[in-house]
């Protein structure tokens, strides 16, 4: 036991390809939807993009040494599909792309760090979006082919795999309210995209697991959140049911129970469409070795009296009248309320659905406007506090015998925070974007001391 955690507990930090790598034209990488989106005026609040990011493509060896110096023994990164299949099509696996991730995984292993790879953290090859993106079934099959190419190329050095990261974001921010690439805005399309993402997950898992991969573990990372009604009124309780349905049950139930929540399909008028996809469910519900949970905050919702607002671009198709309510909790720079007990709530809720399933916190972290002091330090006490509170929740759960197997801080490094550009820092390591200098923040030092 170390600090109340069993010695086998995994401690890591996470990043994602487009957020950190830069080098967008290196070694045959093709364009992704995020290149297109970020270069479209008005899409990113500070007008930036991931062209350079934090140069992780060239600096990964130093970054992994830094991660190991912090006492972390796992690195969760994502593989950029457009580096492996620049045009998104099978038969075109790019050896230089595979070679980059081989070098990265080998650098992890050389530093005593276990690589945890996510196959899709939102950077769809642009040619696949041009062919319909996640709104067409074919993309799920292309994802399977890509997953097989990566797994064939790297399964000797990578033993922990996640298919998708936060399919809710890909579907509802990418196709629902357009805040993320590809920036499409037809509410119910988000549900269709969600299904094709889950189908891609199922196809990929089926293909890579049957390829002789003894000793490897396969999962998916979701971003479920506790959804609370603002009051006990029937309207608010119904609002919470609806949002919980879109955010949580639409993903957890097909994956863990092999069915879609009927009420969500009814609310969104998609019952008939989903009935036609029913044959995909056994594939989607194939057993997982673990589930990754990315947790940041809970949400409290209400359904105010009065007319339903006109449905526009929305992350909550069929429930556009539902509003998020400020409950007075302190918030991070993202405006996200801080409530560490929400991490317990969501993990316990998932555990009820799948009592035997090992769980990992695959992301957890907070954004604050860090500053470098005159003596070159970053005193991020608020982030440290956030980290300490959430780690304490994990400790309690583990001490109760809960099947929580690891914790990954989001993020190892400050990076490109999607539609917020570089204006939101989540790292436990500060990055000076002008010089690319890395400075371990006080929160990172705290983690290092804690793990020592
Ligand atoms: O930066 C993102 C990450 O890519 C996915 N999960 C949430 C993080 C913070 O918004």
Tab-separated table of C-alpha atoms and ligand atoms in Angstrom:
chain	number	residue	atom	x	y	z
A	1	UNK	CA	0.000	0.000	0.000
A	2	UNK	CA	1.164	3.528	-0.788
A	3	UNK	CA	-0.786	6.356	0.804
A	4	UNK	CA	-3.798	4.099	1.110
A	5	UNK	CA	-3.634	2.822	-2.483
A	6	UNK	CA	-2.636	-0.739	-3.360
A	7	UNK	CA	0.750	-1.008	-5.053
A	8	UNK	CA	-0.878	-2.144	-8.321
A	9	UNK	CA	-2.945	1.037	-8.605
A	10	UNK	CA	-2.122	2.847	-11.858
A	11	UNK	CA	-1.054	6.490	-11.648
A	12	UNK	CA	-0.821	8.348	-14.916
A	13	UNK	CA	-1.397	11.494	-16.865
A	14	UNK	CA	-3.181	11.913	-20.183
A	15	UNK	CA	-2.933	13.911	-23.400
A	16	UNK	CA	-4.509	13.686	-26.857
A	17	UNK	CA	-2.862	13.823	-30.260
A	18	UNK	CA	-4.275	17.024	-31.770
A	19	UNK	CA	-4.004	18.868	-28.466
A	20	UNK	CA	-0.286	18.306	-27.997
A	21	UNK	CA	1.523	16.938	-31.026
A	22	UNK	CA	1.693	19.788	-33.539
A	23	UNK	CA	3.742	18.726	-36.608
A	24	UNK	CA	0.541	18.488	-38.573
A	25	UNK	CA	2.259	17.936	-41.903
A	26	UNK	CA	5.127	15.768	-40.695
A	27	UNK	CA	5.850	12.324	-42.084
A	28	UNK	CA	2.819	12.031	-44.315
A	29	UNK	CA	0.085	13.000	-41.828
A	30	UNK	CA	-3.140	13.931	-43.611
A	31	UNK	CA	-5.614	16.613	-42.537
A	32	UNK	CA	-8.174	15.872	-39.849
A	33	UNK	CA	-11.496	17.531	-39.138
A	34	UNK	CA	-9.782	19.495	-36.382
A	35	UNK	CA	-7.253	21.003	-38.818
A	36	UNK	CA	-10.113	22.146	-41.007
A	37	UNK	CA	-12.231	23.366	-38.107
A	38	UNK	CA	-9.462	25.216	-36.289
A	39	UNK	CA	-8.463	26.974	-39.498
A	40	UNK	CA	-12.030	28.150	-40.073
A	41	UNK	CA	-12.321	31.752	-38.839
A	42	UNK	CA	-14.493	32.150	-35.767
A	43	UNK	CA	-14.378	28.538	-34.617
A	44	UNK	CA	-11.642	28.822	-31.970
A	45	UNK	CA	-12.120	31.578	-29.420
A	46	UNK	CA	-8.508	32.808	-29.478
A	47	UNK	CA	-8.043	32.219	-33.206
A	48	UNK	CA	-5.377	29.535	-32.694
A	49	UNK	CA	-4.994	25.988	-33.981
A	50	UNK	CA	-3.038	22.791	-33.306
A	51	UNK	CA	-0.408	23.275	-36.021
A	52	UNK	CA	2.370	23.578	-33.442
A	53	UNK	CA	0.566	22.870	-30.166
A	54	UNK	CA	3.200	21.905	-27.574
A	55	UNK	CA	5.493	20.171	-30.072
A	56	UNK	CA	4.990	16.831	-28.388
A	57	UNK	CA	5.681	15.148	-31.740
A	58	UNK	CA	9.287	16.273	-31.420
A	59	UNK	CA	9.552	16.549	-27.635
A	60	UNK	CA	7.808	13.353	-26.546
A	61	UNK	CA	10.996	11.754	-25.201
A	62	UNK	CA	11.599	14.655	-22.795
A	63	UNK	CA	7.914	14.827	-21.896
A	64	UNK	CA	7.820	11.143	-21.009
A	65	UNK	CA	10.958	11.509	-18.888
A	66	UNK	CA	9.231	14.379	-17.096
A	67	UNK	CA	6.138	12.238	-16.518
A	68	UNK	CA	8.324	9.473	-15.080
A	69	UNK	CA	10.145	12.007	-12.877
A	70	UNK	CA	6.790	12.929	-11.374
A	71	UNK	CA	6.493	9.341	-10.184
A	72	UNK	CA	3.773	8.484	-12.689
A	73	UNK	CA	3.937	5.021	-14.205
A	74	UNK	CA	1.353	5.270	-16.991
A	75	UNK	CA	0.885	7.584	-19.948
A	76	UNK	CA	-2.459	7.824	-21.711
A	77	UNK	CA	-2.053	9.316	-25.175
A	78	UNK	CA	-4.091	9.068	-28.343
A	79	UNK	CA	-3.101	7.917	-31.790
A	80	UNK	CA	-3.860	10.289	-34.642
A	81	UNK	CA	-5.829	8.395	-37.272
A	82	UNK	CA	-4.612	10.802	-40.018
A	83	UNK	CA	-0.992	9.901	-39.239
A	84	UNK	CA	-1.746	6.211	-39.824
A	85	UNK	CA	-4.248	6.495	-42.679
A	86	UNK	CA	-3.859	9.942	-44.163
A	87	UNK	CA	-6.831	9.460	-46.484
A	88	UNK	CA	-8.812	7.423	-43.954
A	89	UNK	CA	-8.933	4.409	-46.244
A	90	UNK	CA	-7.704	0.904	-45.551
A	91	UNK	CA	-4.665	-0.299	-47.425
A	92	UNK	CA	-2.836	2.946	-46.948
A	93	UNK	CA	-1.291	2.565	-43.473
A	94	UNK	CA	1.549	5.037	-43.275
A	95	UNK	CA	4.697	3.382	-41.849
A	96	UNK	CA	6.085	6.713	-40.604
A	97	UNK	CA	2.922	7.264	-38.572
A	98	UNK	CA	3.142	3.850	-36.949
A	99	UNK	CA	6.829	4.391	-36.349
A	100	UNK	CA	6.160	7.592	-34.388
A	101	UNK	CA	3.856	5.799	-31.959
A	102	UNK	CA	6.269	2.876	-31.709
A	103	UNK	CA	9.027	5.282	-30.658
A	104	UNK	CA	6.634	6.937	-28.219
A	105	UNK	CA	5.561	3.613	-26.681
A	106	UNK	CA	9.180	2.464	-26.501
A	107	UNK	CA	10.148	5.693	-24.742
A	108	UNK	CA	7.423	4.973	-22.197
A	109	UNK	CA	8.659	1.450	-21.602
A	110	UNK	CA	12.266	2.591	-21.322
A	111	UNK	CA	11.157	4.947	-18.520
A	112	UNK	CA	9.120	2.358	-16.637
A	113	UNK	CA	5.884	3.910	-17.913
A	114	UNK	CA	3.016	1.765	-19.228
A	115	UNK	CA	1.497	3.132	-22.442
A	116	UNK	CA	-2.323	3.422	-22.555
A	117	UNK	CA	-3.395	4.209	-26.113
A	118	UNK	CA	-6.695	5.687	-27.229
A	119	UNK	CA	-7.444	5.033	-30.877
A	120	UNK	CA	-9.788	7.968	-31.449
A	121	UNK	CA	-9.663	11.263	-29.621
A	122	UNK	CA	-11.664	13.236	-32.188
A	123	UNK	CA	-9.243	13.721	-35.108
A	124	UNK	CA	-11.188	12.059	-37.915
A	125	UNK	CA	-9.370	12.115	-41.277
A	126	UNK	CA	-10.972	14.935	-43.274
A	127	UNK	CA	-11.639	12.724	-46.340
A	128	UNK	CA	-13.874	10.548	-44.170
A	129	UNK	CA	-15.846	13.582	-43.004
A	130	UNK	CA	-16.194	14.600	-46.654
A	131	UNK	CA	-17.706	11.170	-47.255
A	132	UNK	CA	-20.286	11.680	-44.485
A	133	UNK	CA	-18.285	11.454	-41.261
A	134	UNK	CA	-19.890	9.738	-38.290
A	135	UNK	CA	-23.299	10.156	-39.870
A	136	UNK	CA	-22.600	7.224	-42.189
A	137	UNK	CA	-22.089	3.592	-41.224
A	138	UNK	CA	-19.105	3.254	-43.465
A	139	UNK	CA	-16.998	5.401	-41.098
A	140	UNK	CA	-17.414	2.739	-38.405
A	141	UNK	CA	-15.942	0.135	-40.784
A	142	UNK	CA	-13.084	2.461	-41.710
A	143	UNK	CA	-12.416	2.894	-37.975
A	144	UNK	CA	-12.229	-0.868	-37.603
A	145	UNK	CA	-9.674	-1.085	-40.445
A	146	UNK	CA	-7.586	1.676	-38.891
A	147	UNK	CA	-7.756	0.012	-35.463
A	148	UNK	CA	-6.557	-3.272	-36.950
A	149	UNK	CA	-3.652	-1.538	-38.707
A	150	UNK	CA	-2.553	0.157	-35.478
A	151	UNK	CA	-3.017	-2.955	-33.383
A	152	UNK	CA	-1.141	-5.124	-35.893
A	153	UNK	CA	1.688	-2.618	-35.894
A	154	UNK	CA	1.968	-1.880	-32.183
A	155	UNK	CA	0.411	-4.603	-30.039
A	156	UNK	CA	3.848	-5.874	-29.049
A	157	UNK	CA	4.580	-2.581	-27.252
A	158	UNK	CA	1.091	-1.383	-26.269
A	159	UNK	CA	-1.067	-3.627	-24.105
A	160	UNK	CA	-3.754	-1.200	-22.921
A	161	UNK	CA	-6.157	0.048	-25.544
A	162	UNK	CA	-9.149	2.337	-25.564
A	163	UNK	CA	-11.216	2.558	-28.741
A	164	UNK	CA	-12.905	5.962	-28.354
A	165	UNK	CA	-12.530	8.951	-26.101
A	166	UNK	CA	-15.779	10.615	-25.014
A	167	UNK	CA	-18.064	9.687	-27.909
A	168	UNK	CA	-20.639	12.056	-26.341
A	169	UNK	CA	-18.398	14.969	-27.344
A	170	UNK	CA	-17.778	13.665	-30.863
A	171	UNK	CA	-21.503	13.200	-31.380
A	172	UNK	CA	-23.185	16.017	-29.475
A	173	UNK	CA	-20.576	18.782	-29.784
A	174	UNK	CA	-19.475	17.728	-33.280
A	175	UNK	CA	-22.866	17.054	-34.872
A	176	UNK	CA	-25.367	18.562	-32.389
A	177	UNK	CA	-24.374	22.086	-31.391
A	178	UNK	CA	-21.352	22.479	-33.670
A	179	UNK	CA	-18.970	23.658	-30.956
A	180	UNK	CA	-16.486	21.004	-32.039
A	181	UNK	CA	-15.343	19.702	-35.411
A	182	UNK	CA	-16.878	19.081	-37.847
A	183	UNK	CA	-19.207	21.828	-36.621
A	184	UNK	CA	-22.471	20.360	-37.827
A	185	UNK	CA	-25.705	21.385	-36.140
A	186	UNK	CA	-28.602	19.015	-36.634
A	187	UNK	CA	-29.620	17.950	-33.114
A	188	UNK	CA	-30.907	14.437	-33.791
A	189	UNK	CA	-27.943	13.694	-36.048
A	190	UNK	CA	-25.923	13.594	-32.845
A	191	UNK	CA	-27.740	10.399	-31.887
A	192	UNK	CA	-27.009	8.821	-35.250
A	193	UNK	CA	-23.362	9.812	-34.930
A	194	UNK	CA	-23.357	8.310	-31.426
A	195	UNK	CA	-24.605	5.013	-32.789
A	196	UNK	CA	-21.997	4.904	-35.552
A	197	UNK	CA	-19.261	5.735	-33.053
A	198	UNK	CA	-20.415	2.890	-30.812
A	199	UNK	CA	-20.627	0.599	-33.826
A	200	UNK	CA	-17.051	1.576	-34.696
A	201	UNK	CA	-16.055	0.743	-31.133
A	202	UNK	CA	-17.736	-2.680	-31.365
A	203	UNK	CA	-16.288	-3.504	-34.773
A	204	UNK	CA	-12.805	-2.432	-33.739
A	205	UNK	CA	-12.906	-4.327	-30.455
A	206	UNK	CA	-14.144	-7.456	-32.161
A	207	UNK	CA	-11.408	-7.268	-34.791
A	208	UNK	CA	-8.456	-6.474	-32.545
A	209	UNK	CA	-9.397	-8.832	-29.744
A	210	UNK	CA	-9.663	-11.834	-32.011
A	211	UNK	CA	-6.288	-11.210	-33.541
A	212	UNK	CA	-4.383	-13.053	-30.869
A	213	UNK	CA	-3.753	-10.410	-28.277
A	214	UNK	CA	-3.208	-12.336	-25.078
A	215	UNK	CA	-2.266	-10.176	-22.123
A	216	UNK	CA	-3.811	-7.034	-23.562
A	217	UNK	CA	-6.746	-5.128	-22.108
A	218	UNK	CA	-9.402	-3.334	-24.133
A	219	UNK	CA	-11.826	-0.627	-23.097
A	220	UNK	CA	-13.402	2.703	-23.982
A	221	UNK	CA	-13.302	6.095	-22.234
A	222	UNK	CA	-16.629	7.855	-21.654
A	223	UNK	CA	-17.437	11.161	-19.970
A	224	UNK	CA	-20.491	10.384	-17.889
A	225	UNK	CA	-21.581	12.882	-15.244
A	226	UNK	CA	-24.062	12.945	-12.391
A	227	UNK	CA	-27.146	14.890	-13.480
A	228	UNK	CA	-29.226	16.384	-10.665
A	229	UNK	CA	-32.677	18.013	-10.805
A	230	UNK	CA	-32.660	21.592	-9.487
A	231	UNK	CA	-35.745	20.824	-7.392
A	232	UNK	CA	-38.071	17.989	-6.601
A	233	UNK	CA	-40.692	19.252	-9.007
A	234	UNK	CA	-41.853	16.731	-11.631
A	235	UNK	CA	-40.661	19.077	-14.390
A	236	UNK	CA	-37.125	19.329	-13.001
A	237	UNK	CA	-36.950	15.628	-12.310
A	238	UNK	CA	-38.027	14.939	-15.863
A	239	UNK	CA	-35.383	17.373	-17.124
A	240	UNK	CA	-32.735	15.427	-15.192
A	241	UNK	CA	-34.018	12.150	-16.615
A	242	UNK	CA	-33.738	13.519	-20.160
A	243	UNK	CA	-30.235	14.915	-19.803
A	244	UNK	CA	-29.017	11.845	-17.935
A	245	UNK	CA	-30.419	9.883	-20.869
A	246	UNK	CA	-28.506	11.828	-23.496
A	247	UNK	CA	-25.276	12.178	-21.592
A	248	UNK	CA	-25.019	8.876	-19.747
A	249	UNK	CA	-27.546	6.197	-20.550
A	250	UNK	CA	-27.305	6.559	-24.344
A	251	UNK	CA	-23.724	5.259	-24.051
A	252	UNK	CA	-23.639	3.167	-20.895
A	253	UNK	CA	-26.719	1.063	-21.623
A	254	UNK	CA	-25.791	-0.196	-25.110
A	255	UNK	CA	-22.218	-0.852	-23.975
A	256	UNK	CA	-23.062	-2.542	-20.688
A	257	UNK	CA	-26.569	-3.894	-21.201
A	258	UNK	CA	-26.924	-4.275	-24.970
A	259	UNK	CA	-29.864	-1.915	-25.389
A	260	UNK	CA	-30.608	1.731	-25.988
A	261	UNK	CA	-32.746	3.589	-23.435
A	262	UNK	CA	-36.239	3.625	-24.949
A	263	UNK	CA	-37.217	6.915	-23.274
A	264	UNK	CA	-34.277	8.742	-24.891
A	265	UNK	CA	-35.193	7.468	-28.330
A	266	UNK	CA	-38.787	8.516	-27.730
A	267	UNK	CA	-37.805	11.989	-26.478
A	268	UNK	CA	-35.750	12.521	-29.623
A	269	UNK	CA	-38.075	10.903	-32.140
A	270	UNK	CA	-35.443	8.362	-33.167
A	271	UNK	CA	-37.140	5.117	-32.090
A	272	UNK	CA	-37.696	3.920	-35.639
A	273	UNK	CA	-34.189	4.792	-36.789
A	274	UNK	CA	-32.617	2.933	-33.859
A	275	UNK	CA	-34.895	-0.076	-34.367
A	276	UNK	CA	-33.270	-0.487	-37.768
A	277	UNK	CA	-29.828	-0.661	-36.102
A	278	UNK	CA	-30.765	-3.262	-33.515
A	279	UNK	CA	-28.601	-5.976	-35.057
A	280	UNK	CA	-25.509	-3.916	-34.112
A	281	UNK	CA	-26.177	-4.126	-30.387
A	282	UNK	CA	-24.509	-7.480	-29.613
A	283	UNK	CA	-21.294	-6.166	-31.142
A	284	UNK	CA	-21.491	-2.899	-29.191
A	285	UNK	CA	-22.144	-4.783	-25.951
A	286	UNK	CA	-19.231	-7.200	-26.298
A	287	UNK	CA	-17.451	-7.532	-22.937
A	288	UNK	CA	-14.949	-4.843	-21.983
A	289	UNK	CA	-11.841	-5.444	-19.903
A	290	UNK	CA	-12.234	-2.026	-18.321
A	291	UNK	CA	-14.173	1.198	-18.631
A	292	UNK	CA	-12.451	4.574	-18.580
A	293	UNK	CA	-14.349	7.385	-16.865
A	294	UNK	CA	-13.420	10.989	-17.583
A	295	UNK	CA	-14.884	13.079	-14.793
A	296	UNK	CA	-14.826	16.841	-14.375
A	297	UNK	CA	-18.098	17.999	-12.802
A	298	UNK	CA	-21.760	17.263	-12.149
A	299	UNK	CA	-24.633	19.102	-13.838
A	300	UNK	CA	-27.833	20.399	-12.267
A	301	UNK	CA	-30.772	21.038	-14.579
A	302	UNK	CA	-34.231	22.542	-14.527
A	303	UNK	CA	-37.131	22.874	-16.929
A	304	UNK	CA	-38.416	26.385	-16.387
A	305	UNK	CA	-42.084	27.203	-16.906
A	306	UNK	CA	-42.941	28.976	-20.078
A	307	UNK	CA	-42.624	28.329	-23.757
A	308	UNK	CA	-40.085	25.835	-25.026
A	309	UNK	CA	-37.292	27.739	-26.680
A	310	UNK	CA	-36.970	27.339	-30.426
A	311	UNK	CA	-34.836	24.281	-31.127
A	312	UNK	CA	-31.554	25.459	-32.586
A	313	UNK	CA	-28.082	23.955	-32.498
A	314	UNK	CA	-28.274	21.916	-29.335
A	315	UNK	CA	-26.522	19.245	-27.324
A	316	UNK	CA	-29.880	18.176	-25.961
A	317	UNK	CA	-32.137	17.376	-28.918
A	318	UNK	CA	-35.727	16.956	-27.808
A	319	UNK	CA	-35.004	18.737	-24.527
A	320	UNK	CA	-34.053	22.231	-25.659
A	321	UNK	CA	-36.082	23.819	-22.874
A	322	UNK	CA	-33.874	22.235	-20.229
A	323	UNK	CA	-31.355	24.638	-18.687
A	324	UNK	CA	-28.271	24.148	-16.546
A	325	UNK	CA	-28.609	25.715	-13.113
A	326	UNK	CA	-25.915	27.402	-11.049
A	327	UNK	CA	-26.007	25.801	-7.609
A	328	UNK	CA	-23.462	28.135	-6.094
A	329	UNK	CA	-20.592	25.654	-6.044
A	330	UNK	CA	-17.165	27.118	-6.765
A	331	UNK	CA	-16.204	26.726	-10.409
A	332	UNK	CA	-13.036	26.317	-12.443
A	333	UNK	CA	-12.076	28.672	-15.269
A	334	UNK	CA	-14.280	26.581	-17.568
A	335	UNK	CA	-17.245	27.539	-15.374
A	336	UNK	CA	-17.543	23.887	-14.316
A	337	UNK	CA	-18.727	23.377	-10.730
A	338	UNK	CA	-16.294	21.604	-8.432
A	339	UNK	CA	-17.770	18.649	-6.596
A	340	UNK	CA	-15.437	15.755	-5.923
A	341	UNK	CA	-18.262	13.659	-4.485
A	342	UNK	CA	-19.667	13.612	-8.039
A	343	UNK	CA	-16.777	11.355	-8.998
A	344	UNK	CA	-17.893	8.864	-6.377
A	345	UNK	CA	-21.522	9.193	-7.500
A	346	UNK	CA	-20.805	8.425	-11.125
A	347	UNK	CA	-18.385	5.577	-10.430
A	348	UNK	CA	-20.850	3.981	-8.015
A	349	UNK	CA	-23.690	4.349	-10.544
A	350	UNK	CA	-21.623	2.612	-13.226
A	351	UNK	CA	-20.548	-0.082	-10.808
A	352	UNK	CA	-24.228	-0.857	-10.183
A	353	UNK	CA	-24.681	-1.500	-13.901
A	354	UNK	CA	-21.552	-3.640	-14.176
A	355	UNK	CA	-20.380	-4.769	-10.728
A	356	UNK	CA	-17.397	-6.784	-11.955
A	357	UNK	CA	-16.061	-4.288	-14.466
A	358	UNK	CA	-12.705	-2.686	-13.585
A	359	UNK	CA	-12.919	1.104	-13.798
A	360	UNK	CA	-10.241	3.725	-14.346
A	361	UNK	CA	-10.484	7.465	-13.963
A	362	UNK	CA	-8.959	8.134	-17.389
A	363	UNK	CA	-9.223	11.943	-17.085
A	364	UNK	CA	-9.752	14.346	-14.235
A	365	UNK	CA	-8.500	17.879	-13.940
A	366	UNK	CA	-9.245	21.587	-13.920
A	367	UNK	CA	-8.424	24.756	-15.845
A	368	UNK	CA	-7.139	27.882	-14.139
A	369	UNK	CA	-5.395	30.990	-15.491
A	370	UNK	CA	-1.905	30.098	-14.305
A	371	UNK	CA	0.861	32.645	-14.057
A	372	UNK	CA	4.585	32.148	-13.763
A	373	UNK	CA	5.979	33.927	-10.720
A	374	UNK	CA	9.127	36.048	-10.793
A	375	UNK	CA	11.132	33.078	-9.573
A	376	UNK	CA	9.777	30.852	-12.352
A	377	UNK	CA	7.184	28.863	-10.368
A	378	UNK	CA	3.522	28.149	-11.042
A	379	UNK	CA	1.632	28.202	-7.748
A	380	UNK	CA	-1.621	26.602	-8.878
A	381	UNK	CA	-3.145	26.067	-5.452
A	382	UNK	CA	-6.692	25.778	-6.790
A	383	UNK	CA	-5.750	22.980	-9.176
A	384	UNK	CA	-3.800	21.289	-6.399
A	385	UNK	CA	-6.886	21.423	-4.224
A	386	UNK	CA	-9.070	20.010	-6.978
A	387	UNK	CA	-6.591	17.193	-7.538
A	388	UNK	CA	-6.268	16.433	-3.831
A	389	UNK	CA	-10.047	16.260	-3.366
A	390	UNK	CA	-10.584	13.926	-6.304
A	391	UNK	CA	-7.658	11.685	-5.367
A	392	UNK	CA	-9.179	11.451	-1.861
A	393	UNK	CA	-12.428	10.172	-3.378
A	394	UNK	CA	-10.473	7.499	-5.252
A	395	UNK	CA	-8.680	6.546	-2.057
A	396	UNK	CA	-11.935	6.102	-0.168
A	397	UNK	CA	-13.407	3.972	-2.928
A	398	UNK	CA	-10.342	1.782	-3.176
A	399	UNK	CA	-10.269	1.297	0.576
A	400	UNK	CA	-13.887	0.106	0.367
A	401	UNK	CA	-12.832	-2.568	-2.126
A	402	UNK	CA	-14.334	-0.786	-5.138
A	403	UNK	CA	-12.877	-2.014	-8.479
A	404	UNK	CA	-11.111	1.244	-9.311
A	405	UNK	CA	-7.771	0.442	-10.910
A	406	UNK	CA	-6.160	3.737	-11.762
A	407	UNK	CA	-6.229	7.518	-11.999
A	408	UNK	CA	-4.981	9.684	-14.871
A	409	UNK	CA	-4.625	13.419	-14.412
A	410	UNK	CA	-5.817	15.598	-17.283
A	411	UNK	CA	-3.511	16.759	-18.454
A	412	UNK	CA	0.194	16.100	-18.358
A	413	UNK	CA	0.785	19.356	-20.238
A	414	UNK	CA	-1.068	22.575	-20.908
A	415	UNK	CA	-2.363	22.226	-24.448
A	416	UNK	CA	-4.835	23.175	-27.176
A	417	UNK	CA	-8.196	23.101	-25.404
A	418	UNK	CA	-10.343	22.657	-28.528
A	419	UNK	CA	-12.738	25.569	-29.134
A	420	UNK	CA	-10.957	27.494	-26.345
A	421	UNK	CA	-7.591	27.311	-28.060
A	422	UNK	CA	-4.716	27.933	-25.651
A	423	UNK	CA	-6.786	30.101	-23.307
A	424	UNK	CA	-7.551	27.264	-20.888
A	425	UNK	CA	-4.693	25.479	-19.134
A	426	UNK	CA	-5.320	22.018	-17.670
A	427	UNK	CA	-1.734	20.785	-17.259
A	428	UNK	CA	0.031	19.693	-14.112
A	429	UNK	CA	3.000	20.895	-16.154
A	430	UNK	CA	2.933	24.469	-17.440
A	431	UNK	CA	3.960	25.130	-21.029
A	432	UNK	CA	5.318	28.489	-22.108
A	433	UNK	CA	3.831	28.521	-25.603
A	434	UNK	CA	6.412	31.002	-26.919
A	435	UNK	CA	9.461	28.973	-25.900
A	436	UNK	CA	7.907	25.525	-25.313
A	437	UNK	CA	9.590	25.481	-21.907
A	438	UNK	CA	7.957	23.071	-19.444
A	439	UNK	CA	7.570	24.021	-15.740
A	440	UNK	CA	6.152	21.520	-13.284
A	441	UNK	CA	3.320	23.281	-11.450
A	442	UNK	CA	2.780	23.095	-7.698
A	443	UNK	CA	-0.019	20.555	-8.382
A	444	UNK	CA	2.458	18.358	-10.260
A	445	UNK	CA	4.925	18.642	-7.377
A	446	UNK	CA	2.174	17.714	-4.947
A	447	UNK	CA	1.405	14.583	-6.968
A	448	UNK	CA	5.101	13.764	-7.107
A	449	UNK	CA	5.386	14.050	-3.300
A	450	UNK	CA	2.211	12.062	-2.831
A	451	UNK	CA	3.519	9.222	-4.984
A	452	UNK	CA	6.969	9.205	-3.469
B	1	LIG	O1	-9.282	18.641	-23.124
B	1	LIG	C1	-10.378	17.808	-22.970
B	1	LIG	C2	-10.043	16.423	-23.458
B	1	LIG	O2	-9.631	16.418	-24.771
B	1	LIG	C3	-11.261	15.535	-23.348
B	1	LIG	N1	-11.831	15.595	-22.024
B	1	LIG	C4	-12.047	16.875	-21.447
B	1	LIG	C5	-10.791	17.723	-21.525
B	1	LIG	C6	-11.034	19.105	-20.897
B	1	LIG	O3	-12.039	19.768	-21.580
